Amino acid sequence: MKTPQLPPLIIKKSPSAFYVYTYKNKWDPEKKRSYRASFKKVGSVTSGEKEGRIRWDDHFLAERPELRDFICERKGKDYVFTPMNEGGFTLSQAMEVKQLHAGATWALDQLVVQSPIGEALKTAFPQRRDYLKVLSIAYFIILNQDNNISKYPTFAEATRLPWGAPLHPSSIGRIFRKIKKQQIEKYFSALQEGLIEQKREVGDDDKLTLALDSTSISSYANKLPNVERGRNKDEDNLPQINLLMLVESKSGLPIFYRTYDGNVPDVQTVRRVIADNSRLGIQNVVLVSDRGYSGTKNINDCLRNKVGFLLNMKCGISGSLTQELIDEERLNLQDLNRRDWYTQVFQVTKKINWIYEPSPVKNQKSTKKTQESEELYWHIYFDRQIAENARQGLFERIDRVREKLANGKALDENEQTLLEEVFEKHEQDDAVSYSIDNKKVDQKLRYKGYRVLVSDEISDAGKAWCAYQERWIVEDTFKTLKSRLGCSRNRVSDNESLTGKTFVQFLATSIAMIVRTRLRKYSEECKKNTALPMVYDGDCRVLDSLNNVMQTKFCGG
């Protein structure tokens, strides 16, 4: 069979692929030399690199039908032709049998399609089917529990993935840099719309309850602008980036995240989250947060932006409204009629008429005419067991301090602080002694065992307690991101890559949380039904087992 003759060809690189062009030479009379002109695209390199198999465009095949009988590959500067048989394959291809790990990725595909994630990805990344590439990288992070992208090519060679073509680490780097803030925000909006639509389909019209919390992601990179030293929650003495997430409590699906400079305190991040959600149109939500995010400013911001909230207020701030309410209801919280049988805590709810400024103006004092009011529910709880544990713990610490003082041993930092807080120092005839100040001990224990939750939405104390307890899901999400998926380090050196890689890690965490929620649901159903025995395995172990299901590909099909 005669080898086809090709016209002059040149390879040109675009941001996402390498394309093949024909060209014609023209003579430049002034410079007295020829130059390339009249470029026309005739194909592309399927490998995504400069070398590899050529896929010819239909119009070029119509002009040169003999090319249909050959596979053409670019090797170096040469174009190598291999004849195909009647089935369209070369002899080596016809004999080729390839096995791929497919069970786990097939299962993940089904979960993505059934959740709002699939449509949200297509909405945010429609160009060149980038959503398939992003999804494939997320699967790699989930199944390898590792975000070291240099290992991806080896993984992709042996695994069935949504994007079947090879991706070199440099190509993945380009994908990360292509992911922009606007696309991420489009994903958030589409994801929230899909989640609300799913709730409507099952007749659930309640607002989305979103658990809010943040964690620190440590980094060795010194050139990233957001990496700063702050309160590192892993205590590894490295600069960090703070990552805040919102996780839907019932489904366990993370629906929003935002990164902050490593030195920004937790309480300051909520205002940005409220503003972001209002701008993106994420409405009909109730934010549930821990004590690190409570405060008058955050309550006012939620009210101004019509964002529902359930905040755990700090009980240790002297003279605060929280302490005043606890002192007012202290006797009621000892009444056994106030003890809830389900939560097993004493509870009281007080309605407070909260006054705030709906549209504050900088450097201008608010007046009664410009102020508005909102009725807030302050749920006050007392857990006698927690209070008793705190009392016993303090007594044990006091005993250790007294023992060390009696034996002349040095105190550590925490013991020295306790000495200054609850002991009285006595000096007489050059002798120093200490006694316990019982009033200071009582004051230190006065608000132990109490919790105060404030909400503009949830009027029932029992429902508020349960909604707050469900915020453990966001802590499990962070554990999945950092421990189960191995994303406790960024492993990037520039800010553009950081934006894209953080999103892909967030996506991987979202899919992994769907797996965990599904397995947890199966486990609960099996406990209710004795006819369905099930030994619970961790999600990583289940995915490892599924990954042993192989796909055999014959003749490239």
PDB file of N, CA and C in Angstrom, residues 215-233 236-242 260-265 490 495 498:
ATOM      1  N   THR A 215     -10.823  26.102  58.476  1.00  0.00           N
ATOM      2  CA  THR A 215      -9.627  25.373  58.874  1.00  0.00           C
ATOM      3  C   THR A 215      -8.429  26.061  58.233  1.00  0.00           C
ATOM      4  N   SER A 216      -7.249  25.623  58.613  1.00  0.00           N
ATOM      5  CA  SER A 216      -6.026  26.201  58.046  1.00  0.00           C
ATOM      6  C   SER A 216      -5.340  25.163  57.168  1.00  0.00           C
ATOM      7  N   ILE A 217      -4.880  25.585  55.992  1.00  0.00           N
ATOM      8  CA  ILE A 217      -4.119  24.740  55.079  1.00  0.00           C
ATOM      9  C   ILE A 217      -2.683  25.265  55.067  1.00  0.00           C
ATOM     10  N   SER A 218      -1.762  24.474  55.569  1.00  0.00           N
ATOM     11  CA  SER A 218      -0.372  24.916  55.675  1.00  0.00           C
ATOM     12  C   SER A 218       0.320  24.868  54.317  1.00  0.00           C
ATOM     13  N   SER A 219       1.369  25.665  54.176  1.00  0.00           N
ATOM     14  CA  SER A 219       2.083  25.736  52.908  1.00  0.00           C
ATOM     15  C   SER A 219       3.562  25.992  53.147  1.00  0.00           C
ATOM     16  N   TYR A 220       4.385  25.380  52.284  1.00  0.00           N
ATOM     17  CA  TYR A 220       5.822  25.646  52.303  1.00  0.00           C
ATOM     18  C   TYR A 220       6.192  26.770  51.332  1.00  0.00           C
ATOM     19  N   ALA A 221       5.249  27.164  50.467  1.00  0.00           N
ATOM     20  CA  ALA A 221       5.545  28.174  49.450  1.00  0.00           C
ATOM     21  C   ALA A 221       5.596  29.556  50.093  1.00  0.00           C
ATOM     22  N   ASN A 222       6.620  30.311  49.763  1.00  0.00           N
ATOM     23  CA  ASN A 222       6.794  31.647  50.327  1.00  0.00           C
ATOM     24  C   ASN A 222       6.289  32.750  49.409  1.00  0.00           C
ATOM     25  N   LYS A 223       6.016  32.415  48.133  1.00  0.00           N
ATOM     26  CA  LYS A 223       5.658  33.433  47.157  1.00  0.00           C
ATOM     27  C   LYS A 223       4.150  33.612  47.009  1.00  0.00           C
ATOM     28  N   LEU A 224       3.350  32.775  47.650  1.00  0.00           N
ATOM     29  CA  LEU A 224       1.907  32.915  47.538  1.00  0.00           C
ATOM     30  C   LEU A 224       1.447  34.099  48.383  1.00  0.00           C
ATOM     31  N   PRO A 225       0.686  35.031  47.797  1.00  0.00           N
ATOM     32  CA  PRO A 225       0.345  36.265  48.510  1.00  0.00           C
ATOM     33  C   PRO A 225      -0.561  36.056  49.715  1.00  0.00           C
ATOM     34  N   ASN A 226      -1.388  34.982  49.721  1.00  0.00           N
ATOM     35  CA  ASN A 226      -2.324  34.767  50.825  1.00  0.00           C
ATOM     36  C   ASN A 226      -1.732  33.965  51.977  1.00  0.00           C
ATOM     37  N   VAL A 227      -0.531  33.441  51.781  1.00  0.00           N
ATOM     38  CA  VAL A 227       0.079  32.623  52.832  1.00  0.00           C
ATOM     39  C   VAL A 227       0.646  33.541  53.913  1.00  0.00           C
ATOM     40  N   GLU A 228       0.095  33.420  55.110  1.00  0.00           N
ATOM     41  CA  GLU A 228       0.540  34.238  56.233  1.00  0.00           C
ATOM     42  C   GLU A 228       0.577  33.357  57.486  1.00  0.00           C
ATOM     43  N   ARG A 229       1.303  33.810  58.451  1.00  0.00           N
ATOM     44  CA  ARG A 229       1.306  33.115  59.736  1.00  0.00           C
ATOM     45  C   ARG A 229       0.092  33.579  60.544  1.00  0.00           C
ATOM     46  N   GLY A 230      -0.607  32.618  61.118  1.00  0.00           N
ATOM     47  CA  GLY A 230      -1.783  32.925  61.915  1.00  0.00           C
ATOM     48  C   GLY A 230      -2.000  31.829  62.938  1.00  0.00           C
ATOM     49  N   ARG A 231      -3.243  31.695  63.384  1.00  0.00           N
ATOM     50  CA  ARG A 231      -3.566  30.652  64.368  1.00  0.00           C
ATOM     51  C   ARG A 231      -3.723  29.333  63.614  1.00  0.00           C
ATOM     52  N   ASN A 232      -2.622  28.585  63.529  1.00  0.00           N
ATOM     53  CA  ASN A 232      -2.617  27.345  62.768  1.00  0.00           C
ATOM     54  C   ASN A 232      -3.352  26.258  63.541  1.00  0.00           C
ATOM     55  N   LYS A 233      -4.421  25.720  62.937  1.00  0.00           N
ATOM     56  CA  LYS A 233      -5.261  24.751  63.641  1.00  0.00           C
ATOM     57  C   LYS A 233      -4.652  23.353  63.644  1.00  0.00           C
ATOM     58  N   ASP A 236       1.341  23.114  63.266  1.00  0.00           N
ATOM     59  CA  ASP A 236       2.574  22.616  62.663  1.00  0.00           C
ATOM     60  C   ASP A 236       3.584  23.735  62.395  1.00  0.00           C
ATOM     61  N   ASN A 237       3.321  24.929  62.928  1.00  0.00           N
ATOM     62  CA  ASN A 237       4.290  26.033  62.896  1.00  0.00           C
ATOM     63  C   ASN A 237       4.692  26.397  61.472  1.00  0.00           C
ATOM     64  N   LEU A 238       3.716  26.405  60.549  1.00  0.00           N
ATOM     65  CA  LEU A 238       3.964  26.807  59.164  1.00  0.00           C
ATOM     66  C   LEU A 238       3.010  27.941  58.799  1.00  0.00           C
ATOM     67  N   PRO A 239       3.402  28.778  57.833  1.00  0.00           N
ATOM     68  CA  PRO A 239       2.433  29.758  57.333  1.00  0.00           C
ATOM     69  C   PRO A 239       1.253  29.042  56.680  1.00  0.00           C
ATOM     70  N   GLN A 240       0.144  29.727  56.530  1.00  0.00           N
ATOM     71  CA  GLN A 240      -1.090  29.030  56.159  1.00  0.00           C
ATOM     72  C   GLN A 240      -1.997  29.910  55.318  1.00  0.00           C
ATOM     73  N   ILE A 241      -2.990  29.249  54.749  1.00  0.00           N
ATOM     74  CA  ILE A 241      -4.135  29.905  54.127  1.00  0.00           C
ATOM     75  C   ILE A 241      -5.367  29.400  54.865  1.00  0.00           C
ATOM     76  N   ASN A 242      -6.266  30.301  55.233  1.00  0.00           N
ATOM     77  CA  ASN A 242      -7.493  29.892  55.909  1.00  0.00           C
ATOM     78  C   ASN A 242      -8.554  29.532  54.877  1.00  0.00           C
ATOM     79  N   TYR A 260      -8.962  32.748  52.658  1.00  0.00           N
ATOM     80  CA  TYR A 260      -8.593  34.022  53.259  1.00  0.00           C
ATOM     81  C   TYR A 260      -7.119  34.002  53.628  1.00  0.00           C
ATOM     82  N   ASP A 261      -6.578  35.206  53.812  1.00  0.00           N
ATOM     83  CA  ASP A 261      -5.202  35.304  54.287  1.00  0.00           C
ATOM     84  C   ASP A 261      -5.062  34.553  55.600  1.00  0.00           C
ATOM     85  N   GLY A 262      -3.892  33.957  55.782  1.00  0.00           N
ATOM     86  CA  GLY A 262      -3.677  33.116  56.951  1.00  0.00           C
ATOM     87  C   GLY A 262      -3.755  33.838  58.280  1.00  0.00           C
ATOM     88  N   ASN A 263      -3.653  35.177  58.280  1.00  0.00           N
ATOM     89  CA  ASN A 263      -3.676  35.904  59.547  1.00  0.00           C
ATOM     90  C   ASN A 263      -5.023  36.563  59.842  1.00  0.00           C
ATOM     91  N   VAL A 264      -6.063  36.238  59.053  1.00  0.00           N
ATOM     92  CA  VAL A 264      -7.391  36.819  59.275  1.00  0.00           C
ATOM     93  C   VAL A 264      -8.128  36.003  60.333  1.00  0.00           C
ATOM     94  N   PRO A 265      -8.617  36.629  61.430  1.00  0.00           N
ATOM     95  CA  PRO A 265      -9.349  35.885  62.467  1.00  0.00           C
ATOM     96  C   PRO A 265     -10.671  35.332  61.935  1.00  0.00           C
ATOM     97  N   ASN A 490      -0.836  22.479  49.950  1.00  0.00           N
ATOM     98  CA  ASN A 490      -1.332  22.904  48.640  1.00  0.00           C
ATOM     99  C   ASN A 490      -0.540  22.319  47.481  1.00  0.00           C
ATOM    100  N   ASN A 495      -0.143  31.710  42.463  1.00  0.00           N
ATOM    101  CA  ASN A 495      -1.492  31.994  42.934  1.00  0.00           C
ATOM    102  C   ASN A 495      -2.571  31.525  41.958  1.00  0.00           C
ATOM    103  N   LEU A 498      -3.056  27.929  42.495  1.00  0.00           N
ATOM    104  CA  LEU A 498      -3.681  27.718  43.803  1.00  0.00           C
ATOM    105  C   LEU A 498      -5.194  27.834  43.710  1.00  0.00           C
TER     106      LEU A 498
END
